[in-house]
PDB file of C-alpha atoms in Angstrom:
ATOM      1  CA  UNK A  11      38.752 -53.113   6.410  1.00  0.00           C
ATOM      2  CA  UNK A  12      35.081 -54.075   6.529  1.00  0.00           C
ATOM      3  CA  UNK A  13      34.331 -51.106   8.829  1.00  0.00           C
ATOM      4  CA  UNK A  14      35.989 -48.674   6.414  1.00  0.00           C
ATOM      5  CA  UNK A  15      33.937 -50.051   3.523  1.00  0.00           C
ATOM      6  CA  UNK A  16      30.652 -49.456   5.394  1.00  0.00           C
ATOM      7  CA  UNK A  17      31.727 -45.891   6.201  1.00  0.00           C
ATOM      8  CA  UNK A  18      32.469 -45.188   2.554  1.00  0.00           C
ATOM      9  CA  UNK A  19      29.083 -46.562   1.525  1.00  0.00           C
ATOM     10  CA  UNK A  20      27.332 -44.350   4.140  1.00  0.00           C
ATOM     11  CA  UNK A  21      29.102 -41.224   2.937  1.00  0.00           C
ATOM     12  CA  UNK A  22      28.183 -42.092  -0.636  1.00  0.00           C
ATOM     13  CA  UNK A  23      24.499 -42.469   0.284  1.00  0.00           C
ATOM     14  CA  UNK A  24      24.426 -39.097   2.088  1.00  0.00           C
ATOM     15  CA  UNK A  25      26.171 -37.447  -0.858  1.00  0.00           C
ATOM     16  CA  UNK A  26      23.667 -38.983  -3.277  1.00  0.00           C
ATOM     17  CA  UNK A  27      20.746 -37.703  -1.153  1.00  0.00           C
ATOM     18  CA  UNK A  28      22.246 -34.209  -1.170  1.00  0.00           C
ATOM     19  CA  UNK A  29      22.552 -34.257  -4.954  1.00  0.00           C
ATOM     20  CA  UNK A  30      18.973 -35.513  -5.260  1.00  0.00           C
ATOM     21  CA  UNK A  31      17.661 -32.712  -3.018  1.00  0.00           C
ATOM     22  CA  UNK A  32      19.577 -30.061  -4.959  1.00  0.00           C
ATOM     23  CA  UNK A  33      18.303 -31.458  -8.257  1.00  0.00           C
ATOM     24  CA  UNK A  34      14.736 -31.504  -6.879  1.00  0.00           C
ATOM     25  CA  UNK A  35      14.678 -27.849  -5.882  1.00  0.00           C
ATOM     26  CA  UNK A  36      16.457 -26.828  -9.084  1.00  0.00           C
ATOM     27  CA  UNK A  37      13.751 -28.665 -11.014  1.00  0.00           C
ATOM     28  CA  UNK A  38      10.997 -26.948  -8.985  1.00  0.00           C
ATOM     29  CA  UNK A  39      12.517 -23.512  -9.605  1.00  0.00           C
ATOM     30  CA  UNK A  40      12.759 -24.222 -13.330  1.00  0.00           C
ATOM     31  CA  UNK A  41       9.167 -25.444 -13.293  1.00  0.00           C
ATOM     32  CA  UNK A  42       7.941 -21.924 -12.492  1.00  0.00           C
ATOM     33  CA  UNK A  43      10.462 -20.033 -14.603  1.00  0.00           C
ATOM     34  CA  UNK A  44       8.594 -17.293 -16.465  1.00  0.00           C
ATOM     35  CA  UNK A  45       5.584 -17.370 -14.114  1.00  0.00           C
ATOM     36  CA  UNK A  46       5.103 -13.982 -12.466  1.00  0.00           C
ATOM     37  CA  UNK A  47       2.888 -13.070  -9.515  1.00  0.00           C
ATOM     38  CA  UNK A  48       2.247  -9.352  -9.128  1.00  0.00           C
ATOM     39  CA  UNK A  49       0.156  -7.385  -6.637  1.00  0.00           C
ATOM     40  CA  UNK A  50      -1.315  -3.893  -6.514  1.00  0.00           C
ATOM     41  CA  UNK A  51      -3.952  -2.119  -4.466  1.00  0.00           C
ATOM     42  CA  UNK A  52      -7.563  -2.427  -5.543  1.00  0.00           C
ATOM     43  CA  UNK A  53      -9.359   0.894  -4.931  1.00  0.00           C
ATOM     44  CA  UNK A  54      -6.630   2.179  -2.622  1.00  0.00           C
ATOM     45  CA  UNK A  55      -7.929   4.222   0.299  1.00  0.00           C
ATOM     46  CA  UNK A  56      -6.861   5.268   3.810  1.00  0.00           C
ATOM     47  CA  UNK A  57      -6.257   2.251   6.047  1.00  0.00           C
ATOM     48  CA  UNK A  58      -6.667   1.870   9.798  1.00  0.00           C
ATOM     49  CA  UNK A  59      -5.927  -0.971  12.263  1.00  0.00           C
ATOM     50  CA  UNK A  60      -8.451  -3.808  12.532  1.00  0.00           C
ATOM     51  CA  UNK A  61     -11.777  -3.237  10.746  1.00  0.00           C
ATOM     52  CA  UNK A  62     -11.513  -6.317   8.529  1.00  0.00           C
ATOM     53  CA  UNK A  63     -14.948  -5.835   6.944  1.00  0.00           C
ATOM     54  CA  UNK A  64     -15.559  -2.078   7.112  1.00  0.00           C
ATOM     55  CA  UNK A  65     -11.987  -1.020   6.260  1.00  0.00           C
ATOM     56  CA  UNK A  66     -10.555  -3.837   4.104  1.00  0.00           C
ATOM     57  CA  UNK A  67      -7.147  -3.724   2.424  1.00  0.00           C
ATOM     58  CA  UNK A  68      -8.129  -5.172  -0.937  1.00  0.00           C
ATOM     59  CA  UNK A  69      -5.205  -6.407  -3.007  1.00  0.00           C
ATOM     60  CA  UNK A  70      -5.428  -7.282  -6.703  1.00  0.00           C
ATOM     61  CA  UNK A  71      -3.345 -10.407  -7.389  1.00  0.00           C
ATOM     62  CA  UNK A  72      -2.321 -11.375 -10.933  1.00  0.00           C
ATOM     63  CA  UNK A  73      -0.710 -14.644 -12.048  1.00  0.00           C
ATOM     64  CA  UNK A  74       0.902 -14.167 -15.466  1.00  0.00           C
ATOM     65  CA  UNK A  75       2.471 -16.751 -17.759  1.00  0.00           C
ATOM     66  CA  UNK A  76       5.427 -15.001 -19.386  1.00  0.00           C
ATOM     67  CA  UNK A  77       7.085 -18.248 -20.425  1.00  0.00           C
ATOM     68  CA  UNK A  78       6.745 -20.002 -23.776  1.00  0.00           C
ATOM     69  CA  UNK A  79       5.142 -23.093 -22.186  1.00  0.00           C
ATOM     70  CA  UNK A  80       1.672 -23.865 -20.885  1.00  0.00           C
ATOM     71  CA  UNK A  81       1.309 -23.333 -17.125  1.00  0.00           C
ATOM     72  CA  UNK A  82      -1.173 -25.380 -15.100  1.00  0.00           C
ATOM     73  CA  UNK A  83      -1.986 -24.758 -11.449  1.00  0.00           C
ATOM     74  CA  UNK A  84      -4.617 -25.439  -8.800  1.00  0.00           C
ATOM     75  CA  UNK A  85      -6.673 -22.592  -7.345  1.00  0.00           C
ATOM     76  CA  UNK A  86      -8.720 -23.339  -4.236  1.00  0.00           C
ATOM     77  CA  UNK A  87     -12.231 -21.939  -3.815  1.00  0.00           C
ATOM     78  CA  UNK A  88     -11.034 -20.734  -0.418  1.00  0.00           C
ATOM     79  CA  UNK A  89      -8.007 -18.675  -1.458  1.00  0.00           C
ATOM     80  CA  UNK A  90      -6.347 -19.250   1.930  1.00  0.00           C
ATOM     81  CA  UNK A  91      -5.161 -22.598   0.553  1.00  0.00           C
ATOM     82  CA  UNK A  92      -3.617 -20.944  -2.520  1.00  0.00           C
ATOM     83  CA  UNK A  93      -1.882 -17.848  -1.169  1.00  0.00           C
ATOM     84  CA  UNK A  94      -0.186 -16.352   1.874  1.00  0.00           C
ATOM     85  CA  UNK A  95       0.327 -12.712   2.768  1.00  0.00           C
ATOM     86  CA  UNK A  96       3.626 -11.893   4.462  1.00  0.00           C
ATOM     87  CA  UNK A  97       3.651  -8.490   6.154  1.00  0.00           C
ATOM     88  CA  UNK A  98       6.600  -6.844   7.902  1.00  0.00           C
ATOM     89  CA  UNK A  99       7.379  -3.772   9.967  1.00  0.00           C
ATOM     90  CA  UNK A 100      10.063  -1.291   8.956  1.00  0.00           C
ATOM     91  CA  UNK A 101      12.425  -3.261  11.242  1.00  0.00           C
ATOM     92  CA  UNK A 102      11.610  -6.455   9.312  1.00  0.00           C
ATOM     93  CA  UNK A 103       9.556  -8.036  12.113  1.00  0.00           C
ATOM     94  CA  UNK A 104       6.899 -10.307  10.642  1.00  0.00           C
ATOM     95  CA  UNK A 105       3.254  -9.619  11.548  1.00  0.00           C
ATOM     96  CA  UNK A 106       1.112 -12.358  13.055  1.00  0.00           C
ATOM     97  CA  UNK A 107      -1.422 -14.274  10.981  1.00  0.00           C
ATOM     98  CA  UNK A 108      -5.149 -14.237  11.716  1.00  0.00           C
ATOM     99  CA  UNK A 109      -6.445 -17.048  13.939  1.00  0.00           C
ATOM    100  CA  UNK A 110      -9.060 -17.978  11.324  1.00  0.00           C
ATOM    101  CA  UNK A 111      -6.305 -18.667   8.803  1.00  0.00           C
ATOM    102  CA  UNK A 112      -4.443 -20.898  11.264  1.00  0.00           C
ATOM    103  CA  UNK A 113      -7.647 -22.683  12.253  1.00  0.00           C
ATOM    104  CA  UNK A 114      -8.577 -23.490   8.667  1.00  0.00           C
ATOM    105  CA  UNK A 115      -5.153 -24.857   7.844  1.00  0.00           C
ATOM    106  CA  UNK A 116      -4.856 -27.014  10.937  1.00  0.00           C
ATOM    107  CA  UNK A 117      -8.373 -28.490  10.798  1.00  0.00           C
ATOM    108  CA  UNK A 118      -9.012 -31.602   8.748  1.00  0.00           C
ATOM    109  CA  UNK A 119     -11.218 -30.592   5.835  1.00  0.00           C
ATOM    110  CA  UNK A 120     -11.811 -31.130   2.140  1.00  0.00           C
ATOM    111  CA  UNK A 121     -10.234 -28.423   0.004  1.00  0.00           C
ATOM    112  CA  UNK A 122     -12.122 -27.736  -3.209  1.00  0.00           C
ATOM    113  CA  UNK A 123     -10.141 -26.336  -6.092  1.00  0.00           C
ATOM    114  CA  UNK A 124     -10.128 -25.768  -9.825  1.00  0.00           C
ATOM    115  CA  UNK A 125      -7.356 -26.578 -12.259  1.00  0.00           C
ATOM    116  CA  UNK A 126      -6.509 -23.549 -14.360  1.00  0.00           C
ATOM    117  CA  UNK A 127      -4.452 -23.491 -17.539  1.00  0.00           C
ATOM    118  CA  UNK A 128      -2.618 -20.395 -18.724  1.00  0.00           C
ATOM    119  CA  UNK A 129      -1.128 -20.368 -22.202  1.00  0.00           C
ATOM    120  CA  UNK A 130       1.878 -18.189 -22.982  1.00  0.00           C
ATOM    121  CA  UNK A 131       0.955 -14.503 -22.538  1.00  0.00           C
ATOM    122  CA  UNK A 132      -2.221 -15.204 -20.562  1.00  0.00           C
ATOM    123  CA  UNK A 133      -2.935 -14.140 -16.966  1.00  0.00           C
ATOM    124  CA  UNK A 134      -5.452 -14.753 -14.200  1.00  0.00           C
ATOM    125  CA  UNK A 135      -6.438 -12.241 -11.495  1.00  0.00           C
ATOM    126  CA  UNK A 136      -8.454 -12.114  -8.284  1.00  0.00           C
ATOM    127  CA  UNK A 137      -8.781  -9.830  -5.251  1.00  0.00           C
ATOM    128  CA  UNK A 138      -8.196 -10.675  -1.586  1.00  0.00           C
ATOM    129  CA  UNK A 139      -8.441  -8.728   1.671  1.00  0.00           C
ATOM    130  CA  UNK A 140      -5.037  -8.630   3.388  1.00  0.00           C
ATOM    131  CA  UNK A 141      -6.761  -8.214   6.763  1.00  0.00           C
ATOM    132  CA  UNK A 142      -8.336 -11.676   6.381  1.00  0.00           C
ATOM    133  CA  UNK A 143      -4.802 -13.078   6.557  1.00  0.00           C
ATOM    134  CA  UNK A 144      -2.771 -10.723   8.746  1.00  0.00           C
ATOM    135  CA  UNK A 145      -3.415  -9.003  12.091  1.00  0.00           C
ATOM    136  CA  UNK A 146      -2.861  -5.263  11.774  1.00  0.00           C
ATOM    137  CA  UNK A 147      -3.321  -3.781  15.223  1.00  0.00           C
ATOM    138  CA  UNK A 148      -1.028  -0.741  15.269  1.00  0.00           C
ATOM    139  CA  UNK A 149      -0.768   2.326  13.016  1.00  0.00           C
ATOM    140  CA  UNK A 150       2.599   2.320  11.235  1.00  0.00           C
ATOM    141  CA  UNK A 151       4.172   1.882   7.817  1.00  0.00           C
ATOM    142  CA  UNK A 152       4.485  -1.762   6.784  1.00  0.00           C
ATOM    143  CA  UNK A 153       5.355  -3.620   3.625  1.00  0.00           C
ATOM    144  CA  UNK A 154       3.915  -6.886   2.344  1.00  0.00           C
ATOM    145  CA  UNK A 155       4.130  -9.522  -0.372  1.00  0.00           C
ATOM    146  CA  UNK A 156       2.203 -12.616  -1.483  1.00  0.00           C
ATOM    147  CA  UNK A 157       3.299 -16.248  -1.706  1.00  0.00           C
ATOM    148  CA  UNK A 158       1.370 -18.190  -4.334  1.00  0.00           C
ATOM    149  CA  UNK A 159       1.173 -22.000  -4.054  1.00  0.00           C
ATOM    150  CA  UNK A 160       0.481 -23.557  -7.499  1.00  0.00           C
ATOM    151  CA  UNK A 161      -0.100 -26.976  -5.895  1.00  0.00           C
ATOM    152  CA  UNK A 162      -2.022 -25.578  -2.876  1.00  0.00           C
ATOM    153  CA  UNK A 163      -0.754 -24.765   0.598  1.00  0.00           C
ATOM    154  CA  UNK A 164      -0.035 -28.362   1.658  1.00  0.00           C
ATOM    155  CA  UNK A 165       2.816 -28.407  -0.855  1.00  0.00           C
ATOM    156  CA  UNK A 166       4.274 -25.441   0.937  1.00  0.00           C
ATOM    157  CA  UNK A 167       7.823 -25.839  -0.324  1.00  0.00           C
ATOM    158  CA  UNK A 168       6.715 -24.853  -3.831  1.00  0.00           C
ATOM    159  CA  UNK A 169       5.638 -21.227  -4.083  1.00  0.00           C
ATOM    160  CA  UNK A 170       6.152 -18.066  -6.144  1.00  0.00           C
ATOM    161  CA  UNK A 171       6.788 -14.729  -4.417  1.00  0.00           C
ATOM    162  CA  UNK A 172       5.216 -11.500  -5.666  1.00  0.00           C
ATOM    163  CA  UNK A 173       6.555  -7.959  -5.676  1.00  0.00           C
ATOM    164  CA  UNK A 174       6.356  -5.939  -2.434  1.00  0.00           C
ATOM    165  CA  UNK A 175       4.075  -3.011  -1.617  1.00  0.00           C
ATOM    166  CA  UNK A 176       4.323  -0.494   1.198  1.00  0.00           C
ATOM    167  CA  UNK A 177       1.293  -0.026   3.451  1.00  0.00           C
ATOM    168  CA  UNK A 178       0.568   3.129   5.450  1.00  0.00           C
ATOM    169  CA  UNK A 179      -1.779   2.319   8.354  1.00  0.00           C
ATOM    170  CA  UNK A 180      -2.972   5.435  10.158  1.00  0.00           C
ATOM    171  CA  UNK A 181      -4.478   6.020  13.579  1.00  0.00           C
ATOM    172  CA  UNK A 182      -8.231   5.573  13.618  1.00  0.00           C
ATOM    173  CA  UNK A 183      -9.757   9.046  13.320  1.00  0.00           C
ATOM    174  CA  UNK A 184     -11.566  10.515  16.278  1.00  0.00           C
ATOM    175  CA  UNK A 185     -13.526  12.784  13.969  1.00  0.00           C
ATOM    176  CA  UNK A 186     -14.882  11.544  10.666  1.00  0.00           C
ATOM    177  CA  UNK A 187     -17.057  13.021   7.995  1.00  0.00           C
ATOM    178  CA  UNK A 188     -17.334  13.018   4.230  1.00  0.00           C
ATOM    179  CA  UNK A 189     -18.973  16.473   4.305  1.00  0.00           C
ATOM    180  CA  UNK A 190     -17.543  19.942   4.635  1.00  0.00           C
ATOM    181  CA  UNK A 191     -19.319  20.448   7.960  1.00  0.00           C
ATOM    182  CA  UNK A 192     -17.190  17.913   9.832  1.00  0.00           C
ATOM    183  CA  UNK A 193     -19.097  16.416  12.731  1.00  0.00           C
ATOM    184  CA  UNK A 194     -17.340  15.443  15.941  1.00  0.00           C
ATOM    185  CA  UNK A 195     -20.067  12.908  16.664  1.00  0.00           C
ATOM    186  CA  UNK A 196     -19.575  10.881  13.489  1.00  0.00           C
ATOM    187  CA  UNK A 197     -18.286   7.337  13.905  1.00  0.00           C
ATOM    188  CA  UNK A 198     -17.992   6.373  10.243  1.00  0.00           C
ATOM    189  CA  UNK A 199     -14.727   5.132   8.781  1.00  0.00           C
ATOM    190  CA  UNK A 200     -12.819   7.896   7.004  1.00  0.00           C
ATOM    191  CA  UNK A 201     -12.333   7.024   3.339  1.00  0.00           C
ATOM    192  CA  UNK A 202     -11.509   9.146   0.297  1.00  0.00           C
ATOM    193  CA  UNK A 203     -14.449   9.507  -2.042  1.00  0.00           C
ATOM    194  CA  UNK A 204     -14.711  10.310  -5.761  1.00  0.00           C
ATOM    195  CA  UNK A 205     -15.175  14.099  -5.527  1.00  0.00           C
ATOM    196  CA  UNK A 206     -14.336  16.949  -7.880  1.00  0.00           C
ATOM    197  CA  UNK A 207     -10.898  18.595  -7.547  1.00  0.00           C
ATOM    198  CA  UNK A 208     -12.326  21.843  -6.100  1.00  0.00           C
ATOM    199  CA  UNK A 209     -14.272  19.895  -3.478  1.00  0.00           C
ATOM    200  CA  UNK A 210     -11.139  17.908  -2.549  1.00  0.00           C
ATOM    201  CA  UNK A 211      -9.162  21.126  -2.026  1.00  0.00           C
ATOM    202  CA  UNK A 212     -12.016  22.818  -0.168  1.00  0.00           C
ATOM    203  CA  UNK A 213     -12.423  19.969   2.314  1.00  0.00           C
ATOM    204  CA  UNK A 214      -8.645  19.661   2.772  1.00  0.00           C
ATOM    205  CA  UNK A 215      -8.368  23.343   3.754  1.00  0.00           C
ATOM    206  CA  UNK A 216     -11.322  23.078   6.142  1.00  0.00           C
ATOM    207  CA  UNK A 217      -9.761  19.981   7.727  1.00  0.00           C
ATOM    208  CA  UNK A 218      -6.606  22.015   8.383  1.00  0.00           C
ATOM    209  CA  UNK A 219      -8.660  24.870   9.854  1.00  0.00           C
ATOM    210  CA  UNK A 220     -10.183  22.377  12.294  1.00  0.00           C
ATOM    211  CA  UNK A 221      -6.875  20.643  13.012  1.00  0.00           C
ATOM    212  CA  UNK A 222      -8.104  17.290  11.656  1.00  0.00           C
ATOM    213  CA  UNK A 223      -4.830  15.752  10.470  1.00  0.00           C
ATOM    214  CA  UNK A 224      -6.297  12.432   9.322  1.00  0.00           C
ATOM    215  CA  UNK A 225      -8.737  14.250   7.094  1.00  0.00           C
ATOM    216  CA  UNK A 226      -6.097  16.770   5.972  1.00  0.00           C
ATOM    217  CA  UNK A 227      -3.845  13.987   4.593  1.00  0.00           C
ATOM    218  CA  UNK A 228      -6.778  12.032   3.142  1.00  0.00           C
ATOM    219  CA  UNK A 229      -6.389  13.447  -0.382  1.00  0.00           C
ATOM    220  CA  UNK A 230      -2.617  13.961  -0.382  1.00  0.00           C
ATOM    221  CA  UNK A 231      -0.067  12.035  -2.445  1.00  0.00           C
ATOM    222  CA  UNK A 232       2.419  12.273   0.428  1.00  0.00           C
ATOM    223  CA  UNK A 233       5.237  10.463  -1.363  1.00  0.00           C
ATOM    224  CA  UNK A 234       5.110  12.859  -4.322  1.00  0.00           C
ATOM    225  CA  UNK A 235       4.832  15.876  -2.011  1.00  0.00           C
ATOM    226  CA  UNK A 236       8.011  14.701  -0.290  1.00  0.00           C
ATOM    227  CA  UNK A 237       9.861  14.319  -3.611  1.00  0.00           C
ATOM    228  CA  UNK A 238       8.900  17.779  -4.887  1.00  0.00           C
ATOM    229  CA  UNK A 239      12.084  18.982  -3.204  1.00  0.00           C
ATOM    230  CA  UNK A 240      15.118  18.084  -5.365  1.00  0.00           C
ATOM    231  CA  UNK A 241      17.423  17.296  -2.433  1.00  0.00           C
ATOM    232  CA  UNK A 242      14.816  15.084  -0.774  1.00  0.00           C
ATOM    233  CA  UNK A 243      14.031  13.329  -4.063  1.00  0.00           C
ATOM    234  CA  UNK A 244      17.701  12.467  -4.609  1.00  0.00           C
ATOM    235  CA  UNK A 245      18.038  11.005  -1.095  1.00  0.00           C
ATOM    236  CA  UNK A 246      14.770   9.121  -1.500  1.00  0.00           C
ATOM    237  CA  UNK A 247      15.709   7.526  -4.834  1.00  0.00           C
ATOM    238  CA  UNK A 248      19.089   6.422  -3.472  1.00  0.00           C
ATOM    239  CA  UNK A 249      17.612   4.988  -0.254  1.00  0.00           C
ATOM    240  CA  UNK A 250      16.603   1.429   0.559  1.00  0.00           C
ATOM    241  CA  UNK A 251      12.927   0.558   0.972  1.00  0.00           C
ATOM    242  CA  UNK A 252      13.242   0.630   4.761  1.00  0.00           C
ATOM    243  CA  UNK A 253      14.922   4.053   4.649  1.00  0.00           C
ATOM    244  CA  UNK A 254      12.192   5.380   2.346  1.00  0.00           C
ATOM    245  CA  UNK A 255       9.513   4.313   4.801  1.00  0.00           C
ATOM    246  CA  UNK A 256      11.286   6.179   7.594  1.00  0.00           C
ATOM    247  CA  UNK A 257      11.679   9.268   5.384  1.00  0.00           C
ATOM    248  CA  UNK A 258       7.939   9.444   4.681  1.00  0.00           C
ATOM    249  CA  UNK A 259       7.101   8.890   8.362  1.00  0.00           C
ATOM    250  CA  UNK A 260       9.465  11.697   9.379  1.00  0.00           C
ATOM    251  CA  UNK A 261       8.128  13.981   6.659  1.00  0.00           C
ATOM    252  CA  UNK A 262       4.540  13.591   7.907  1.00  0.00           C
ATOM    253  CA  UNK A 263       5.671  14.183  11.496  1.00  0.00           C
ATOM    254  CA  UNK A 264       7.584  17.364  10.608  1.00  0.00           C
ATOM    255  CA  UNK A 265       4.643  18.668   8.570  1.00  0.00           C
ATOM    256  CA  UNK A 266       2.376  18.234  11.583  1.00  0.00           C
ATOM    257  CA  UNK A 267       4.904  20.103  13.725  1.00  0.00           C
ATOM    258  CA  UNK A 268       4.979  22.993  11.215  1.00  0.00           C
ATOM    259  CA  UNK A 269       8.735  22.582  10.709  1.00  0.00           C
ATOM    260  CA  UNK A 270       8.828  21.904   6.957  1.00  0.00           C
ATOM    261  CA  UNK A 271       6.842  23.027   3.869  1.00  0.00           C
ATOM    262  CA  UNK A 272       5.066  25.439   6.194  1.00  0.00           C
ATOM    263  CA  UNK A 273       2.925  27.028   3.447  1.00  0.00           C
ATOM    264  CA  UNK A 274       0.945  23.832   2.859  1.00  0.00           C
ATOM    265  CA  UNK A 275       0.062  23.441   6.553  1.00  0.00           C
ATOM    266  CA  UNK A 276      -0.587  27.137   7.238  1.00  0.00           C
ATOM    267  CA  UNK A 277      -4.087  27.763   8.607  1.00  0.00           C
ATOM    268  CA  UNK A 278      -6.094  30.400   6.701  1.00  0.00           C
ATOM    269  CA  UNK A 279      -8.728  32.444   8.472  1.00  0.00           C
ATOM    270  CA  UNK A 280     -10.838  32.319   5.319  1.00  0.00           C
ATOM    271  CA  UNK A 281     -10.509  31.316   1.672  1.00  0.00           C
ATOM    272  CA  UNK A 282     -12.217  31.566  -1.698  1.00  0.00           C
ATOM    273  CA  UNK A 283     -11.848  29.169  -4.668  1.00  0.00           C
ATOM    274  CA  UNK A 284     -11.094  31.327  -7.719  1.00  0.00           C
ATOM    275  CA  UNK A 285     -10.695  28.832 -10.526  1.00  0.00           C
ATOM    276  CA  UNK A 286     -10.727  25.082 -11.193  1.00  0.00           C
ATOM    277  CA  UNK A 287      -9.312  23.504 -14.344  1.00  0.00           C
ATOM    278  CA  UNK A 288      -8.893  19.816 -15.008  1.00  0.00           C
ATOM    279  CA  UNK A 289      -8.817  17.102 -17.661  1.00  0.00           C
ATOM    280  CA  UNK A 290      -9.577  13.425 -17.088  1.00  0.00           C
ATOM    281  CA  UNK A 291      -6.359  12.860 -15.130  1.00  0.00           C
ATOM    282  CA  UNK A 292      -4.708  16.216 -14.252  1.00  0.00           C
ATOM    283  CA  UNK A 293      -5.933  19.516 -12.875  1.00  0.00           C
ATOM    284  CA  UNK A 294      -5.348  22.600 -10.765  1.00  0.00           C
ATOM    285  CA  UNK A 295      -7.388  24.562  -8.239  1.00  0.00           C
ATOM    286  CA  UNK A 296      -6.577  28.227  -7.551  1.00  0.00           C
ATOM    287  CA  UNK A 297      -7.569  29.543  -4.117  1.00  0.00           C
ATOM    288  CA  UNK A 298      -7.349  32.966  -2.446  1.00  0.00           C
ATOM    289  CA  UNK A 299      -6.500  32.568   1.236  1.00  0.00           C
ATOM    290  CA  UNK A 300      -6.415  35.129   4.042  1.00  0.00           C
ATOM    291  CA  UNK A 301      -4.171  34.767   7.102  1.00  0.00           C
ATOM    292  CA  UNK A 302      -4.603  36.757  10.304  1.00  0.00           C
ATOM    293  CA  UNK A 303      -1.310  38.373  11.400  1.00  0.00           C
ATOM    294  CA  UNK A 304      -2.795  40.334  14.378  1.00  0.00           C
ATOM    295  CA  UNK A 305      -2.121  43.850  13.030  1.00  0.00           C
ATOM    296  CA  UNK A 306      -2.926  43.058   9.401  1.00  0.00           C
ATOM    297  CA  UNK A 307      -4.303  40.320   7.162  1.00  0.00           C
ATOM    298  CA  UNK A 308      -1.919  38.555   4.801  1.00  0.00           C
ATOM    299  CA  UNK A 309      -3.383  37.506   1.451  1.00  0.00           C
ATOM    300  CA  UNK A 310      -1.987  34.693  -0.696  1.00  0.00           C
ATOM    301  CA  UNK A 311      -2.948  32.846  -3.863  1.00  0.00           C
ATOM    302  CA  UNK A 312      -2.485  29.071  -3.686  1.00  0.00           C
ATOM    303  CA  UNK A 313      -2.500  26.824  -6.738  1.00  0.00           C
ATOM    304  CA  UNK A 314      -3.061  23.181  -5.816  1.00  0.00           C
ATOM    305  CA  UNK A 315      -2.089  20.629  -8.470  1.00  0.00           C
ATOM    306  CA  UNK A 316      -4.156  17.451  -8.515  1.00  0.00           C
ATOM    307  CA  UNK A 317      -4.266  14.183 -10.407  1.00  0.00           C
ATOM    308  CA  UNK A 318      -6.679  11.279 -10.466  1.00  0.00           C
ATOM    309  CA  UNK A 319      -5.808   7.744  -9.356  1.00  0.00           C
ATOM    310  CA  UNK A 320      -8.390   4.958  -9.225  1.00  0.00           C
ATOM    311  CA  UNK A 321     -11.171   7.538  -9.426  1.00  0.00           C
ATOM    312  CA  UNK A 322      -9.808   9.635  -6.527  1.00  0.00           C
ATOM    313  CA  UNK A 323      -8.312  13.111  -6.981  1.00  0.00           C
ATOM    314  CA  UNK A 324      -5.120  13.702  -4.969  1.00  0.00           C
ATOM    315  CA  UNK A 325      -3.090  16.839  -4.256  1.00  0.00           C
ATOM    316  CA  UNK A 326       0.514  16.216  -5.315  1.00  0.00           C
ATOM    317  CA  UNK A 327       2.029  19.726  -5.509  1.00  0.00           C
ATOM    318  CA  UNK A 328       1.262  23.412  -4.917  1.00  0.00           C
ATOM    319  CA  UNK A 329       2.482  26.964  -5.602  1.00  0.00           C
ATOM    320  CA  UNK A 330       2.056  30.055  -3.415  1.00  0.00           C
ATOM    321  CA  UNK A 331       2.039  33.700  -4.513  1.00  0.00           C
ATOM    322  CA  UNK A 332       2.095  36.478  -1.909  1.00  0.00           C
ATOM    323  CA  UNK A 333      -0.436  39.236  -2.654  1.00  0.00           C
ATOM    324  CA  UNK A 334      -0.945  42.700  -1.234  1.00  0.00           C
ATOM    325  CA  UNK A 335      -1.786  42.588   2.475  1.00  0.00           C
ATOM    326  CA  UNK A 336      -5.009  44.092   3.856  1.00  0.00           C
TER     327      UNK A 336
END
């Protein structure tokens, strides 16, 4: 009888601990109810493996208080003790963290921080380089999110997860230039620059003439180009995030193989920019292009539609009109 009594007491204690743990995590979840962490690219550009300093992946992180209560949190001077980046491949394999991040978190040190108060409707933002946190060694399409620790990293069980973004990391270019006369000896990092719509189209066509795919896609909104086809758009909107990533990868590959949307990747022998029209955010560039067909020259009029994002003009659609051959 005594043995049975002890067993009952033990079961009761375990049950009580379980209830306490459940109540604790429920309380922690409620504590951050209405607090939203969102991320977006800051000055989005073309990204390559490595190159932490000369090709950063800057991410704008916003902590917003959408609750009716005051929200107080700690923000370390070294943001590595306040946030984590989690990055994944299309197959959901997690990317490895940078050694510097691991070293900082495993070394005994004083962590300096500020206490920040957000009233209802207020928000706080800062920018971090994803490459300071995550090793990106291979060109591919990834996706990533941020964990925010209101009580710093050492209280790791309490965090808020942000939205997810997709990340297209391309092969490092073998030829790079920001000028029309592309130099094969240049070793600069290829980045889109704030240029006029006609200059964007001009340099894109020249890149195609010289078979420079990295430069050709530099000013393209590839996702929108893919969705300009109604059938593709329907499949894309109904697909999961992982399936969408694969669709875009396949689309780029088939473009490079000249198996789809062949007009946009056709190589003109020469071209002439007829007209450029644009407002602050939208525009079009009309170009006459000549194509050598051995026995005759085919002439076409291309209209490239562009729009501006973060100060960079991108090609997102086009029309082609066949003209009289020469």
